[in-house]
Coordinates of C-alpha atoms and ligand atoms in Angstrom, one line a residue:
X1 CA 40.3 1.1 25.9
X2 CA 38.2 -2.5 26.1
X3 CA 40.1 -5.5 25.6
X4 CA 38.8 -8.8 24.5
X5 CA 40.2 -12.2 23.2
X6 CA 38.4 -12.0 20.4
X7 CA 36.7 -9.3 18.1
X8 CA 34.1 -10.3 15.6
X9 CA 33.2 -8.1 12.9
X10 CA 29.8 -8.4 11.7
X11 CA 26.6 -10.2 13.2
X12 CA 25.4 -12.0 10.3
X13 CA 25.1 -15.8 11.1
X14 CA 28.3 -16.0 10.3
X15 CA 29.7 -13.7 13.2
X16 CA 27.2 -13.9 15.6
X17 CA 27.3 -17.7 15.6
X18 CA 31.5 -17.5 15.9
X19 CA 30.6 -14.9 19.1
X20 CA 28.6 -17.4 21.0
X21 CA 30.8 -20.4 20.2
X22 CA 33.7 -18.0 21.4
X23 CA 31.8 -16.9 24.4
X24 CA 31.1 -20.6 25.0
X25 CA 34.3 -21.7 25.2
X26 CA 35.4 -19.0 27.9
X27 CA 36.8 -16.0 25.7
X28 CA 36.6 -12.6 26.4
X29 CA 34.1 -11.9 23.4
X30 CA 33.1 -8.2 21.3
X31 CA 30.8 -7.7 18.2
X32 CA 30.6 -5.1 16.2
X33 CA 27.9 -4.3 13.8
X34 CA 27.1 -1.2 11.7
X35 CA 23.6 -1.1 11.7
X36 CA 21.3 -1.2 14.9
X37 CA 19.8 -4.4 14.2
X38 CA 21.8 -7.6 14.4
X39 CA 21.3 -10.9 12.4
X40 CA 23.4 -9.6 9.1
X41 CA 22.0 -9.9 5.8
X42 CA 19.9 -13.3 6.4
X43 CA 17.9 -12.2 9.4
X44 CA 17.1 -8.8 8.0
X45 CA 17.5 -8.8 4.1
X46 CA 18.4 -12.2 3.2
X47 CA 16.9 -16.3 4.6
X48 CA 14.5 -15.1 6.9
X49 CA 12.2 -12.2 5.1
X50 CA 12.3 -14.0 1.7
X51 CA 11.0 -16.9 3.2
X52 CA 8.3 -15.0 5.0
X53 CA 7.1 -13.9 1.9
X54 CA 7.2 -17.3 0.1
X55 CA 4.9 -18.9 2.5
X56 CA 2.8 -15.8 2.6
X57 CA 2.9 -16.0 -1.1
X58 CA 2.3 -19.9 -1.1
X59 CA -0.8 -19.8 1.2
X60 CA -2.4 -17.3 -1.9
X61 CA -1.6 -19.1 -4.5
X62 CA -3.3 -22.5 -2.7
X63 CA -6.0 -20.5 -1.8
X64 CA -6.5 -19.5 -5.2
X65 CA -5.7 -22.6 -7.1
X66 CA -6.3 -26.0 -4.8
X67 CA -9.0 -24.8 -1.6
X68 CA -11.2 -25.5 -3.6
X69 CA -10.1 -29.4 -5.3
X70 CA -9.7 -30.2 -1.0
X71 CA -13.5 -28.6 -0.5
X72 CA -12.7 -25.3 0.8
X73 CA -14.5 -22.6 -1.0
X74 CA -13.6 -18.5 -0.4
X75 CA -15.2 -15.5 -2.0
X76 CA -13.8 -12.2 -2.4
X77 CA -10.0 -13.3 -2.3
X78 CA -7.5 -10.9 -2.5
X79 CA -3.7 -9.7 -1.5
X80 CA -3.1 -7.1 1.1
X81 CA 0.4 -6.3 -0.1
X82 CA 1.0 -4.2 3.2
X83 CA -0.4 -6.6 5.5
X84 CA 2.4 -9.6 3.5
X85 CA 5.2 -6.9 4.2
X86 CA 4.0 -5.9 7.6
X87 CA 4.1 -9.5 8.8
X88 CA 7.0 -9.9 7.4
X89 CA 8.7 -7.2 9.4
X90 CA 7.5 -7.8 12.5
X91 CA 8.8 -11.8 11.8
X92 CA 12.2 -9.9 11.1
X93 CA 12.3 -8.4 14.4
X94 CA 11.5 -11.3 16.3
X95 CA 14.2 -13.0 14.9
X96 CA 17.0 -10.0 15.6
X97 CA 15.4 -9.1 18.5
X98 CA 16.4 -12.7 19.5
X99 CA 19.5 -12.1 18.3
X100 CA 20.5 -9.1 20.8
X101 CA 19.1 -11.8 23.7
X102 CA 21.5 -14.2 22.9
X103 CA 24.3 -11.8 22.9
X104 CA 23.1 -10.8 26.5
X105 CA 23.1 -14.1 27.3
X106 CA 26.5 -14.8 26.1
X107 CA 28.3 -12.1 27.9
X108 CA 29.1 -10.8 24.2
X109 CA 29.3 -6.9 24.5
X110 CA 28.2 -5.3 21.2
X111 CA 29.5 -1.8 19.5
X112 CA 26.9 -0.3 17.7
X113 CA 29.3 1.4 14.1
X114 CA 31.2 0.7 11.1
X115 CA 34.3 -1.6 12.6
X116 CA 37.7 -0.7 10.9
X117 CA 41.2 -2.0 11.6
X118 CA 43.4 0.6 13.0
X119 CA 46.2 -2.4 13.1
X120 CA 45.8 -6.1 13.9
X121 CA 45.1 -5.6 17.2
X122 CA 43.3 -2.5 17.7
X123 CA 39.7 -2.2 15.9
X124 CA 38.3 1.7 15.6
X125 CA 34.1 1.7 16.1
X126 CA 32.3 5.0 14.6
X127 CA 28.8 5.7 14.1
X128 CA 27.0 8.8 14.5
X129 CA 27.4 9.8 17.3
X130 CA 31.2 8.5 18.2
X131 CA 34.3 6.8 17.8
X132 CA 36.1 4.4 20.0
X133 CA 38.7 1.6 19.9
X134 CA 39.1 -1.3 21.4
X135 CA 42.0 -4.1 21.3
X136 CA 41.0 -7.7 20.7
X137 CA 44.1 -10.7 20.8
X138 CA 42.3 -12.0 17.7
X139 CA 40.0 -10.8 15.2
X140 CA 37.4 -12.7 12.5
X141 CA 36.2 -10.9 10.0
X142 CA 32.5 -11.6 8.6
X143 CA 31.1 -9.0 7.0
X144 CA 29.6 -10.6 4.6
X145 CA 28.0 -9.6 0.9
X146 CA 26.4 -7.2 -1.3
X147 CA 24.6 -7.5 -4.2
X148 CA 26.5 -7.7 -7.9
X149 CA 25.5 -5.6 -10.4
X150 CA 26.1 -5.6 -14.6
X151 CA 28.3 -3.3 -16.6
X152 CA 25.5 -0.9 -18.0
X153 CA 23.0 -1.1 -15.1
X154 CA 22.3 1.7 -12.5
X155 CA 20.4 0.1 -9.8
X156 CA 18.3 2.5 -8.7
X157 CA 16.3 1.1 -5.8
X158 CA 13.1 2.3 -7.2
X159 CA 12.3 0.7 -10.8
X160 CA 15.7 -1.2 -11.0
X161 CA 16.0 -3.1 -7.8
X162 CA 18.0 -6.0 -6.1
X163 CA 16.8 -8.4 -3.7
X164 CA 16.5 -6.0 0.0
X165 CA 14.0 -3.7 -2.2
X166 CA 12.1 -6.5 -3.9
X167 CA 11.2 -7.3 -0.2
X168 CA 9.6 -4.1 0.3
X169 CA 7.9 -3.1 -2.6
X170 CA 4.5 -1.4 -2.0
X171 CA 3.0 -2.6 -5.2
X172 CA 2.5 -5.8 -6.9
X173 CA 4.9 -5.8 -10.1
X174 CA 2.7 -6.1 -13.2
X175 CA 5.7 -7.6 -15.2
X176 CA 8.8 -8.0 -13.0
X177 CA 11.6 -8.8 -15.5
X178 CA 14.3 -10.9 -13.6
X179 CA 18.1 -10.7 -14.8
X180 CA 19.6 -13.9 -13.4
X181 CA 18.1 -17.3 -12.7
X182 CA 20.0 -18.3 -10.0
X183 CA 18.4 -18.6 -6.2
X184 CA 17.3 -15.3 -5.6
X185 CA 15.6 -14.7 -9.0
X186 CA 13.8 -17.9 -8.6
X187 CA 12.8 -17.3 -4.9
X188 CA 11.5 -13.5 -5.6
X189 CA 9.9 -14.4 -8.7
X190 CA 8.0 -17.2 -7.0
X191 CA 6.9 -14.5 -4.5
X192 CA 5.5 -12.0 -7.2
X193 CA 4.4 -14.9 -9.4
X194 CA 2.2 -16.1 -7.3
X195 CA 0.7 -13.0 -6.3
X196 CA -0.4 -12.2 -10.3
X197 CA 3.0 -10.9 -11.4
X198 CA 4.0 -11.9 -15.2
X199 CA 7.4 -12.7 -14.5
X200 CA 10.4 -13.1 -17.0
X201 CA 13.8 -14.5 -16.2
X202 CA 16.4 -13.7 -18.7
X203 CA 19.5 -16.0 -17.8
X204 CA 22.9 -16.1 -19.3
X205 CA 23.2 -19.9 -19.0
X206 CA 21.0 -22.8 -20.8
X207 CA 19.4 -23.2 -17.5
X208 CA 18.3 -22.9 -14.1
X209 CA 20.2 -22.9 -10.9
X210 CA 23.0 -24.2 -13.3
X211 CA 25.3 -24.6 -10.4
X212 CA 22.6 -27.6 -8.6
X213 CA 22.7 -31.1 -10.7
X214 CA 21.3 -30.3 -14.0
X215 CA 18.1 -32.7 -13.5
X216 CA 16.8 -30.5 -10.4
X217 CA 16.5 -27.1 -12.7
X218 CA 15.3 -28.9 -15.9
X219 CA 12.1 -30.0 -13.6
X220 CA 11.9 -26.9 -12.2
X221 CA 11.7 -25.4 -15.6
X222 CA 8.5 -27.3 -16.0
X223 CA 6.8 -26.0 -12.9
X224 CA 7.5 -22.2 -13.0
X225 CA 6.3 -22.3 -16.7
X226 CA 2.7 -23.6 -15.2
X227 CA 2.9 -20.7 -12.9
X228 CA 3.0 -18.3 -15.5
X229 CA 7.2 -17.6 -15.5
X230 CA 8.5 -17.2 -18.5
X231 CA 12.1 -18.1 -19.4
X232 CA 14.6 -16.5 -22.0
X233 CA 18.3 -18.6 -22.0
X234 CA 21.4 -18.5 -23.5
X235 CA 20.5 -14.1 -22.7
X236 CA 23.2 -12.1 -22.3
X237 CA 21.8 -9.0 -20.3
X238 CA 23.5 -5.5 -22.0
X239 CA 21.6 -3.0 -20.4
X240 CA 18.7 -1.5 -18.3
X241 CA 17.0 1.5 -17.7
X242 CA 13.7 3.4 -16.2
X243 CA 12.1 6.5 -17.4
X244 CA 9.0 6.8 -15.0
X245 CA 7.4 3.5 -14.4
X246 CA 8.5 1.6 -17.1
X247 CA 12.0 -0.3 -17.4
X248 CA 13.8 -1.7 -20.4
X249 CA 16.2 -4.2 -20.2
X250 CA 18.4 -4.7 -23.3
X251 CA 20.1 -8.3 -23.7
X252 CA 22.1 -10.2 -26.7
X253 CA 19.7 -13.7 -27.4
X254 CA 21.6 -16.9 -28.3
X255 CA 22.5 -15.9 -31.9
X256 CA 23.7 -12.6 -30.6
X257 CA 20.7 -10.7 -32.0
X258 CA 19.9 -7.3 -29.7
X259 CA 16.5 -7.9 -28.0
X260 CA 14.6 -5.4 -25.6
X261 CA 12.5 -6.6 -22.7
X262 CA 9.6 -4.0 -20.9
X263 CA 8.6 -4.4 -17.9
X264 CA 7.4 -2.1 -14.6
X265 CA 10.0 -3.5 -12.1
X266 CA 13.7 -5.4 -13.0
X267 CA 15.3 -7.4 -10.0
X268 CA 19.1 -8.0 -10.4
X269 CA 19.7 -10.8 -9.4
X270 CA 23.0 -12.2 -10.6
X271 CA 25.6 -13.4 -7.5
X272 CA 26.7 -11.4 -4.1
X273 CA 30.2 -9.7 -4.1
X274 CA 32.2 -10.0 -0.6
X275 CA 31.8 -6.9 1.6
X276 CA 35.2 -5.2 2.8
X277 CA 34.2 -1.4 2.1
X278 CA 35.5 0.7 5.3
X279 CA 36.9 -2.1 6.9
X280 CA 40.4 -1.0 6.9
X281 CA 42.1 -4.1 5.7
X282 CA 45.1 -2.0 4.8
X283 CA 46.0 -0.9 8.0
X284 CA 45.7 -4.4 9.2
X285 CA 47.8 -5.8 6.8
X286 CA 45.3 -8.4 5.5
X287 CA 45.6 -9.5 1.5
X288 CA 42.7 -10.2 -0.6
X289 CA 42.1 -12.4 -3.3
X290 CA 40.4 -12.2 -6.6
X291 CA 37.0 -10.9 -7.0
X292 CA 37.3 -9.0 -3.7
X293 CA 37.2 -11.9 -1.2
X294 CA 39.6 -12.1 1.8
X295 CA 42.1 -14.8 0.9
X296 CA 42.1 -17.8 4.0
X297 CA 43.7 -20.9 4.2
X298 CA 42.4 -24.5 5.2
X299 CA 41.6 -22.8 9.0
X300 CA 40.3 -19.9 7.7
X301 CA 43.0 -17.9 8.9
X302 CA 44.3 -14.2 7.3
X303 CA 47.8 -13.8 6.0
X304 CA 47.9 -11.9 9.3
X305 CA 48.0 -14.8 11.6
X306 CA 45.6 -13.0 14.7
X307 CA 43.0 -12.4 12.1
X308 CA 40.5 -14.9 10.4
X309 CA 38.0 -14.6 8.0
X310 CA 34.4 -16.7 7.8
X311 CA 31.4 -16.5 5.7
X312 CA 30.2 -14.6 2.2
X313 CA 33.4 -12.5 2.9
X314 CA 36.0 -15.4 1.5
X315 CA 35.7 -18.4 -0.9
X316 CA 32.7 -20.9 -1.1
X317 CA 29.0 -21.2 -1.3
X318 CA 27.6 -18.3 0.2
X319 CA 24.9 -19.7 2.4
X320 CA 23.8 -18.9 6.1
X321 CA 24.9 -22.8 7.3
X322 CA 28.2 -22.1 5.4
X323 CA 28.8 -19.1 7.7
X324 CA 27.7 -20.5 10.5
X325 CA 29.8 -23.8 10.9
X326 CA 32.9 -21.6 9.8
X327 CA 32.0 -19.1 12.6
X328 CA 32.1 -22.6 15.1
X329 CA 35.2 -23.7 13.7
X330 CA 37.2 -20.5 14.1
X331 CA 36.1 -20.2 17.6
X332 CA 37.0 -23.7 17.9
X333 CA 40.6 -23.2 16.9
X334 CA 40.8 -20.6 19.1
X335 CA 40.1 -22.4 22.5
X336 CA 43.0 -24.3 21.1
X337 CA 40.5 -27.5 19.2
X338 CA 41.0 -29.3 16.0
X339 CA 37.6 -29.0 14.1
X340 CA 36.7 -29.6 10.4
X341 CA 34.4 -28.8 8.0
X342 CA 33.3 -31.1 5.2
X343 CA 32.2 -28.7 2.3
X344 CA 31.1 -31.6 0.2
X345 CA 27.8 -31.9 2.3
X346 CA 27.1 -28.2 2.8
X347 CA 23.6 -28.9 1.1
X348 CA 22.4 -26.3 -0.8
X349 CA 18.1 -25.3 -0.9
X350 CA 16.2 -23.7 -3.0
X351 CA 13.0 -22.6 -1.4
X352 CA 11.2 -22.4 -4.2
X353 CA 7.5 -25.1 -4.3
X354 CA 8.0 -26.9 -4.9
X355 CA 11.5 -26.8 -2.7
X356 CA 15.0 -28.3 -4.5
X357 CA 17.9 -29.0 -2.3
X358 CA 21.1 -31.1 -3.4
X359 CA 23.4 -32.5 -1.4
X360 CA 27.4 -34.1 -2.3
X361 CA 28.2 -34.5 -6.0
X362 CA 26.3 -33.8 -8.9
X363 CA 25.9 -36.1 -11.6
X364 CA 28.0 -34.1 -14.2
X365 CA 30.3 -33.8 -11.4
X366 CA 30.7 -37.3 -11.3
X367 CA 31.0 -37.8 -15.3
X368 CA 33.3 -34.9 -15.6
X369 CA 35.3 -37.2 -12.3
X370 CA 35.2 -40.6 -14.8
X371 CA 33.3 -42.0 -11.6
X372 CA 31.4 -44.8 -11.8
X373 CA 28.2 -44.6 -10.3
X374 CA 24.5 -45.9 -10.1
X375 CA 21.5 -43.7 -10.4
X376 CA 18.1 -44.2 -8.1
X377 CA 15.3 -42.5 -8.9
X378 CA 12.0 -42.1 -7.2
X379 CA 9.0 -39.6 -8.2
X380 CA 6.9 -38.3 -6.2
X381 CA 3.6 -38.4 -8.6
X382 CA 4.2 -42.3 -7.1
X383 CA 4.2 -41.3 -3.5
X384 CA 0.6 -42.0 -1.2
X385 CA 2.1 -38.8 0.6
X386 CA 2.7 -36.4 -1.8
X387 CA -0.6 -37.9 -3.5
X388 CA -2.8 -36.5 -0.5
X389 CA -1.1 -33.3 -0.5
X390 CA -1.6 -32.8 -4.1
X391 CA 2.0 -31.6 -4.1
X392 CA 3.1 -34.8 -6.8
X393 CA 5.8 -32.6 -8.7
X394 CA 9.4 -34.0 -8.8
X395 CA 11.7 -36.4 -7.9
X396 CA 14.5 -37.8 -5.4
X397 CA 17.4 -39.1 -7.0
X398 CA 20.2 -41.0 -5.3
X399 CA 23.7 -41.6 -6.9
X400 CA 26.0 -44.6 -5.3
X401 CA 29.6 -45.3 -6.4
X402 CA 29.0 -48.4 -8.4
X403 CA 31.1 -50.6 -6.8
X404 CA 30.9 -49.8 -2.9
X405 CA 27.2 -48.6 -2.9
X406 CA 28.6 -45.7 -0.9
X407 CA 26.0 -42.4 -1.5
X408 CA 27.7 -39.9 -3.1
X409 CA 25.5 -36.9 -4.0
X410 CA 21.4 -37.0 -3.2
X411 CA 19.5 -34.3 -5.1
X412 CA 15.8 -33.9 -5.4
X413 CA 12.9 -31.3 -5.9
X414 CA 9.8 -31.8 -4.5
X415 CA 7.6 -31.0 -1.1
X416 CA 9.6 -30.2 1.7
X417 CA 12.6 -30.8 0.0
X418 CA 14.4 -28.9 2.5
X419 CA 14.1 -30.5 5.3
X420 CA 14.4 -34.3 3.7
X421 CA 18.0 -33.4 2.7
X422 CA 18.6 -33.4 6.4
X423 CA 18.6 -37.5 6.4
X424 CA 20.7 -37.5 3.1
X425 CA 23.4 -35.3 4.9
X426 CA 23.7 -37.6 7.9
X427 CA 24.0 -40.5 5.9
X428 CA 26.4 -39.2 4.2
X429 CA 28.4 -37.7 7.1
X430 CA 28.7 -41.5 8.2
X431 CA 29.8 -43.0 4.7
X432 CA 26.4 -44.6 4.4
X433 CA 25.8 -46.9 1.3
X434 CA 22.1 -46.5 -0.8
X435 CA 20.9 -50.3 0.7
X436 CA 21.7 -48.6 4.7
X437 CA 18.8 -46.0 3.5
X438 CA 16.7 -48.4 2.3
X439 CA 17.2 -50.7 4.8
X440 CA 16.0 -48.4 7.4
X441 CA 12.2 -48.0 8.5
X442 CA 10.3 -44.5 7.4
X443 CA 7.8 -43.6 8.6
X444 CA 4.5 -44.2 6.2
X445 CA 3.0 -41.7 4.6
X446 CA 6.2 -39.1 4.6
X447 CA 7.8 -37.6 1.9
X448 CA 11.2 -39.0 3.2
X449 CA 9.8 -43.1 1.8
X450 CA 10.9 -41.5 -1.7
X451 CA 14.3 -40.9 -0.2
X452 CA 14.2 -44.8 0.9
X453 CA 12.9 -45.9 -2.5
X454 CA 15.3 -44.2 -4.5
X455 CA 17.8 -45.5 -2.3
X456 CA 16.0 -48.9 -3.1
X457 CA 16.4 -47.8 -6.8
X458 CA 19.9 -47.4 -6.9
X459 CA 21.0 -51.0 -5.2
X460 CA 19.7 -52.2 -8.1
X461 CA 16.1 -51.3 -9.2
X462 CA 14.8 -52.8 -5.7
X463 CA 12.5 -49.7 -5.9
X464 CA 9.0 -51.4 -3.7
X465 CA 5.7 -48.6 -5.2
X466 CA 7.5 -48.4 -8.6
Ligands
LIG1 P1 26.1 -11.2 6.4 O1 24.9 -11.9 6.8 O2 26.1 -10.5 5.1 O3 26.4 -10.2 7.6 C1 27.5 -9.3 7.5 C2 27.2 -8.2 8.6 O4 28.4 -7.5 8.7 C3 26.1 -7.3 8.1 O5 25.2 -7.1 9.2 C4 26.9 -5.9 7.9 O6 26.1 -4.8 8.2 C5 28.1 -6.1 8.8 N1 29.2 -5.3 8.5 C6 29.9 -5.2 7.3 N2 31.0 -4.4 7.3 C7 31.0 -4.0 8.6 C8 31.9 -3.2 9.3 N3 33.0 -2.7 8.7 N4 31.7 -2.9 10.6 C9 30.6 -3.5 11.2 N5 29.7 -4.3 10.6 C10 29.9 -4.5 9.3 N6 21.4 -18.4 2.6 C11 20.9 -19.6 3.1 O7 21.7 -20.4 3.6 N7 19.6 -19.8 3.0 C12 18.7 -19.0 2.5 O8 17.5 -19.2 2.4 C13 19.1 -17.7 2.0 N8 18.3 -16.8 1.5 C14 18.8 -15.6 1.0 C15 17.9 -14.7 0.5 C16 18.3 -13.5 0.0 C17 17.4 -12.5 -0.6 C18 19.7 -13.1 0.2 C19 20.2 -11.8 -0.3 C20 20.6 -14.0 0.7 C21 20.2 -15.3 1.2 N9 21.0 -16.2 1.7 C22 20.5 -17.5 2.1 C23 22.5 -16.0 1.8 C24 22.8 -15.6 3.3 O9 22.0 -14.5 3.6 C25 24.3 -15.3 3.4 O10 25.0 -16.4 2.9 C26 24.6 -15.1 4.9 O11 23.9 -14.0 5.4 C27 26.1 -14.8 5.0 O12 26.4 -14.6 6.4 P2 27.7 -13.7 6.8 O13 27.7 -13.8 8.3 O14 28.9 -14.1 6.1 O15 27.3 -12.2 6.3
LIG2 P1 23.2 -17.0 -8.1 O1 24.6 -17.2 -8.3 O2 22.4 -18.1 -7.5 O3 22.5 -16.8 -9.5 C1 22.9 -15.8 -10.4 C2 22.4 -16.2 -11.8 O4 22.6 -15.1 -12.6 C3 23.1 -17.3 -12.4 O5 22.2 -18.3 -12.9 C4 23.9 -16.7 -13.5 O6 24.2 -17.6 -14.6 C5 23.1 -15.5 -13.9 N1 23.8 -14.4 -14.5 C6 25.0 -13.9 -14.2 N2 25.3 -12.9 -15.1 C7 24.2 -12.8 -15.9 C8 24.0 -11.9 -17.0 N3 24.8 -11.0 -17.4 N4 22.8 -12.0 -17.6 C9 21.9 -12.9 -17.2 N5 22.1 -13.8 -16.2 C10 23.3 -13.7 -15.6 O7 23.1 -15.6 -7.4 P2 21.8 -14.9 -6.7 O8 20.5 -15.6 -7.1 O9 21.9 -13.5 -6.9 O10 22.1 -15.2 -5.2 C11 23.3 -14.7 -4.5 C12 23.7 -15.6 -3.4 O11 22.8 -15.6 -2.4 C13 23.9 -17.0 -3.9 O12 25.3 -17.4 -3.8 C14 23.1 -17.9 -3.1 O13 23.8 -18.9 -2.6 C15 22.7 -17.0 -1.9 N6 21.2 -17.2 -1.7 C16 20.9 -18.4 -1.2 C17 19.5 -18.7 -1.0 C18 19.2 -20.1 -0.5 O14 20.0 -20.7 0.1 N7 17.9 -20.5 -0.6 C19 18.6 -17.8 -1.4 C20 18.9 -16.6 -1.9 C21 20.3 -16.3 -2.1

């Protein structure tokens, strides 16, 4: 039987980021993955193939609405669907084919099966075509998520679909009716939006992305509804069905009123649940928490104390760079270090265009906290930047503790949202106050000068092209 220091379950970004770090650090390193591709659900079903179709997506929809305003004229436009989704594959593979490498690379041997705890130490593999065990000193579990479903709903992966078969659909919906307004909704929607889709979002909340500060979904709003989306809140979502092509989805409106919506395609997409199926947590003596997670503690450690936990699989924002600097940290505490995670800055993106990402506290968070606080804000409809791009949409808004000037949340929507949060997590990271950001020289024309001039805004409306 092989023996190894440690035993990751899964190879998400999660657990194939706490392999290397473990393998790194000089410990005798094993992952185990059920399917033959690594990279877990980002890589293959999750961040990396949604984002290949939103900027195939994007590059349509500016060919068809804004070549022309910059001078570029086309004839005889159109979508080859196939061609989006082959492209899309093949940047898949390159990404878990990279994967493998860097487990080679590593000195990481990977088992190719479902993992399942025989007892805390010894891990059964089986697949196909055979079963083995191996022993491991210490175990971390990532095995991730799945998607949620509704009491009432069948999904059946042809008409009623979740997120992995709205990635691979063969045909453009003609009305994709979306059940959850959250990221995925949004994201996908964008997608089939774009490429001539009527899309409907029917969300249980008064709004969009309701878990982001309630400025960033509110302007959002206003966008998708020039793109064609159309929105239905306050919706509770009783029921859905196909029968052929067509799909009905039944939902309670605000006043409680039964309302039926008809579409060709329905995309669930309303939260992930944790992913412990087969794992054989029994056996291991592991205890869960509520709504199926693996209950941790501050160092992500089991009840069991040779077996941790990291990722979707146990409490907080499921995100790829969640998983990730969990996976560092366990390895981390293995080789015996003393790492932390600060979960306040674990920015959060939506990829939508244009992009929103939010970083630290919200403002209701901040009301709700009786904090006093300034507010900076800084469109970009003012920006020479976003002016040449034509992408002039949204804002960045900057919110100081009134009295120390310290940042405390940053949270904007606009073009490459994504990556400007970057600088807005750093500063943060080092306790920076608003006047440090707008102190420091940007670079002219970026996008990031709205950071500085929101930062500008909230040390007291020194805002300079406002
Ligand atoms: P996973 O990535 O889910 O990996 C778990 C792995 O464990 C899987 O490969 C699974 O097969 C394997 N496994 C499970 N049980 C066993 C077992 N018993 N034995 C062996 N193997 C097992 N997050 C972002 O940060 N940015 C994004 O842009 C983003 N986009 C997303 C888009 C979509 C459509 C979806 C669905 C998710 C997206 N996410 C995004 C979320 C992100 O994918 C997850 O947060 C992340 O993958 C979690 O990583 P993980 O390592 O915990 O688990
Ligand atoms: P989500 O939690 O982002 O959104 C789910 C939405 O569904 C919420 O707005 C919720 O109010 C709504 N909802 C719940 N029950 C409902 C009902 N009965 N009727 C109508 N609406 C209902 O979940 P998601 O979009 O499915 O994404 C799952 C996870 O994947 C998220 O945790 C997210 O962090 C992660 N993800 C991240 C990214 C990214 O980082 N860009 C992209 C995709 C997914």
């Amino acid at each position: 039987m092989s023996q190894y220091d440690v035993a990751v379950i899964g190879s998400g970004p999660g657990g194939y980021v706490a392999a290397i770090r473990c393998a790194q650090l000089g410990l005798k390193t094993a992952i185990i993955e059920k399917y033959a591709n690594l990279g877990g659900t980002c890589l293959n079903v999750g961040c990396i193939p949604s984002k290949a179709l939103l900027d195939s997506s994007e590059h349509y929809h500016n060919a068809q609405h804004t070549f022309e305003i910059h001078g570029i004229e086309l004839q005889n436009l159109k979508v080859n669907l196939k061609q989006m989704i082959d492209r899309k594959r093949d940047v898949v593979k390159q990404n878990t084919e990279g994967v493998s490498f860097l487990m080679k690379k590593n000195k990481i041997d990977v088992h190719t099966g479902v993992g399942s705890f025989l007892s805390n130490t010894k891990i059964q593999i089986t697949n196909g075509k055979e079963s083995k065990e191996i022993e491991a000193k210490y175990s971390i579990i990532a095995t991730g998520s799945k998607p949620s479903s509704l009491p009432g709903i069948t999904i059946d992966k042809k008409r009623i679909i979740t997120s992995t078969e709205a990635l691979e659909l063969q045909e453009i919906p003609k009305h994709l009716i979306i059940i959850g307004g959250g990221v995925i909704g949004l994201e996908l929607g964008s997608v089939y939006a774009r490429l001539g889709a009527k899309v409907s979002v029917v969300e249980y909340t008064d709004s969009l992305i309701p878990t982001m500060d309630r400025a960033l979904g509110k302007e959002l709003q206003k966008v998708l509804k020039k793109e064609g989306f159309e929105f239905f809140f306050n919706h509770k979502v009783t029921g859905a069905s196909a029968k052929g092509k067509a799909v009905t989805v039944t939902a309670e409106d605000p006043k409680g009123a039964p309302v039926e919506f008809k579409g060709d395609y329905c995309l669930v997409a309303v939260g992930r649940r944790p992913y412990t199926d087969g794992l054989g947590l029994d056996k291991a003596g592991v205890q869960m928490e509520d709504r199926g997670r693996i209950a941790v503690n501050d160092h992500l450690q089991t009840n069991v104390p040779n077996i941790y936990a990291i990722g979707d699989v146990v409490r907080g924002a499921m995100l790829a760079h969640k998983a990730e600097e969990e996976g560092v940290m366990v390895a981390e505490i293995l080789a015996g270090q003393k790492p932390h995670i600060n979960y306040n800055l674990i920015p959060g993106v939506v990829y939508t265009w244009p992009e929103v990402a939010g970083v630290g506290l919200t403002e209701e968070q901040l009301k709700e906290a009786g904090r006093k606080y300034n507010v900076g804000k800084f469109p970009f409809l003012a920006s020479g930047r976003a002016r040449a791009s034509m992408d002039t949409a949204g804002f960045v808004k900057v919110l100081a503790d009134a009295s120390t000037d310290e940042i405390l949340g940053v949270h904007m929507i606009g073009p490459r949202a994504a990556d400007m949060i970057a600088e807005a997590v750093v500063a943060m990271e080092y306790r920076a106050s608003a006047e440090d950001i707008g102190r420091i020289s940007h670079a002219h024309p970026t996008y990031t000068e709205a950071l500085k001039e929101a930062a500008l805004a909230a040390t007291g409306n020194r805002s300079l092209h406002l």
